[in-house]
Amino acid sequence: MTCIFCKIANGEISTELLYSDDKVAAFRDIRPQAPLHILVVPKAHVDSLWELDDPELAGALLHAVTVIARAEGLARGYRVIVNTGSDGGQEVPHLHLHLIGGTALGAMLPKH
Ligand code: DGP
């Protein structure tokens, strides 16, 4: 297993998990873009959202986001981003949801 997020999610690399269930794990992003920046990932390897064919896992990932957001007190709001593929700016080839918040977030898309 060479995938860094597989190793983190399955405990091969010691990282504080903010959330963990049988399918999903969450941990802090190493390069936070906001006061709170958490990555929510499947424990089983999926390359990206493009490859996600499991509606139950899709629901589990989104549900984990809600559980974490509530635990972190993000009642004022937050943003969930799933960079997908090269045009989407995905760097790490293991599906991950960015949960970003803790401040008022600005516009996120580049102007064309
Ligand atoms: P993306 O561009 O959507 O693939 O974002 C990848 C994010 O993953 C980026 O914000 C930095 C983060 N990241 C990369 N390597 C590691 C790591 O080893 N540990 C943690 N916690 N985050 C990482």
Coordinates of C-alpha atoms and ligand atoms in Angstrom, one line a residue:
M1 CA 0.0 0.0 0.0
T2 CA 1.7 3.2 -1.2
C3 CA -1.1 5.7 -1.0
I4 CA -0.5 8.2 1.7
F5 CA -4.2 8.7 2.5
C6 CA -4.7 5.0 2.7
K7 CA -1.9 4.8 5.3
I8 CA -3.3 7.7 7.3
A9 CA -6.9 6.5 7.2
N10 CA -6.0 2.9 8.2
G11 CA -3.5 3.9 11.0
E12 CA -0.3 2.9 9.2
I13 CA 0.9 6.5 9.7
S14 CA 0.3 8.0 13.1
T15 CA -2.0 11.0 12.6
E16 CA -4.8 12.3 14.8
L17 CA -8.1 11.1 13.4
L18 CA -10.9 13.6 14.1
Y19 CA -13.4 11.1 12.9
S20 CA -13.3 7.4 12.2
D21 CA -16.0 4.7 11.4
D22 CA -15.8 1.5 9.4
K23 CA -15.8 3.3 6.0
V24 CA -14.5 6.9 6.6
A25 CA -11.7 8.7 8.4
A26 CA -10.9 12.4 8.8
F27 CA -7.7 14.3 9.7
R28 CA -6.3 17.8 9.5
D29 CA -4.9 19.0 6.2
I30 CA -1.2 19.5 6.3
R31 CA -1.5 22.8 4.4
P32 CA -4.6 24.5 6.0
Q33 CA -6.3 27.1 3.9
A34 CA -8.5 28.4 6.7
P35 CA -8.6 28.1 10.6
L36 CA -10.3 24.8 10.2
H37 CA -9.3 22.5 7.3
I38 CA -10.1 18.8 7.5
L39 CA -9.9 16.1 4.9
V40 CA -12.6 13.4 4.9
V41 CA -11.6 10.2 3.1
P42 CA -12.8 6.7 2.4
K43 CA -10.7 4.0 4.2
A44 CA -10.9 1.9 1.1
H45 CA -8.9 3.3 -1.8
V46 CA -10.9 5.2 -4.4
D47 CA -8.9 7.4 -6.8
S48 CA -11.3 10.3 -7.1
L49 CA -15.0 11.3 -7.2
W50 CA -15.0 10.2 -10.8
E51 CA -14.4 6.6 -9.7
L52 CA -16.9 6.6 -6.9
D53 CA -19.6 4.1 -7.8
D54 CA -20.8 3.3 -4.2
P55 CA -23.8 5.4 -3.2
E56 CA -23.6 4.1 0.4
L57 CA -20.0 5.3 0.7
A58 CA -20.9 8.6 -0.9
G59 CA -23.5 9.1 1.8
A60 CA -21.1 8.0 4.5
L61 CA -18.6 10.6 3.4
L62 CA -21.2 13.4 3.4
H63 CA -22.6 12.2 6.7
A64 CA -19.2 12.3 8.3
V65 CA -18.8 15.9 7.1
T66 CA -22.0 16.8 8.9
V67 CA -21.0 15.0 12.1
I68 CA -17.5 16.8 12.1
A69 CA -19.0 20.2 11.3
R70 CA -21.4 20.0 14.2
A71 CA -18.6 18.7 16.5
E72 CA -16.4 21.6 15.4
G73 CA -19.2 24.1 16.0
L74 CA -19.5 25.3 12.4
A75 CA -23.1 26.5 12.8
R76 CA -22.3 29.7 10.9
G77 CA -21.3 27.7 7.8
Y78 CA -18.5 26.1 6.0
R79 CA -17.5 24.8 2.6
V80 CA -16.9 21.3 1.2
I81 CA -14.7 21.0 -1.9
V82 CA -13.9 17.8 -3.8
N83 CA -11.1 18.6 -6.3
T84 CA -11.4 15.9 -9.0
G85 CA -8.8 15.0 -11.6
S86 CA -6.2 17.3 -13.2
D87 CA -8.6 20.0 -14.3
G88 CA -10.1 20.0 -10.9
G89 CA -6.8 20.5 -9.2
Q90 CA -6.6 17.2 -7.4
E91 CA -3.0 16.6 -6.2
V92 CA -3.5 13.5 -4.0
P93 CA -5.0 10.5 -6.0
H94 CA -7.2 9.3 -3.1
L95 CA -10.7 10.7 -2.9
H96 CA -10.9 13.4 -0.3
L97 CA -13.5 16.0 0.8
H98 CA -12.0 19.2 2.0
L99 CA -14.1 20.6 4.9
I100 CA -13.1 24.2 5.3
G101 CA -14.4 26.8 7.7
G102 CA -13.8 28.7 10.9
T103 CA -14.0 32.1 9.1
A104 CA -16.1 33.8 6.5
L105 CA -14.9 32.3 3.2
G106 CA -14.5 34.4 0.1
A107 CA -15.2 33.5 -3.5
M108 CA -13.6 30.3 -4.6
L109 CA -13.6 30.0 -8.3
P110 CA -11.1 31.8 -10.6
K111 CA -12.6 34.4 -13.0
H112 CA -12.5 33.6 -16.7
Ligands
DGP1 P1 -6.0 18.2 -3.5 O1 -5.4 19.3 -4.2 O2 -7.6 18.3 -3.4 O3 -5.6 16.9 -3.9 O4 -5.6 18.4 -2.0 C1 -4.7 17.6 -1.3 C2 -4.5 18.1 0.1 O5 -3.9 17.2 0.8 C3 -3.7 19.4 0.2 O6 -4.5 20.4 0.8 C4 -2.6 19.0 1.2 C5 -3.0 17.8 1.8 N1 -2.0 16.8 2.0 C6 -1.1 16.3 1.2 N2 -0.3 15.4 1.7 C7 -0.7 15.3 3.0 C8 -0.3 14.5 4.1 O7 0.6 13.7 4.1 N3 -1.0 14.6 5.3 C9 -2.0 15.5 5.4 N4 -2.6 15.6 6.6 N5 -2.5 16.3 4.4 C10 -1.8 16.2 3.2

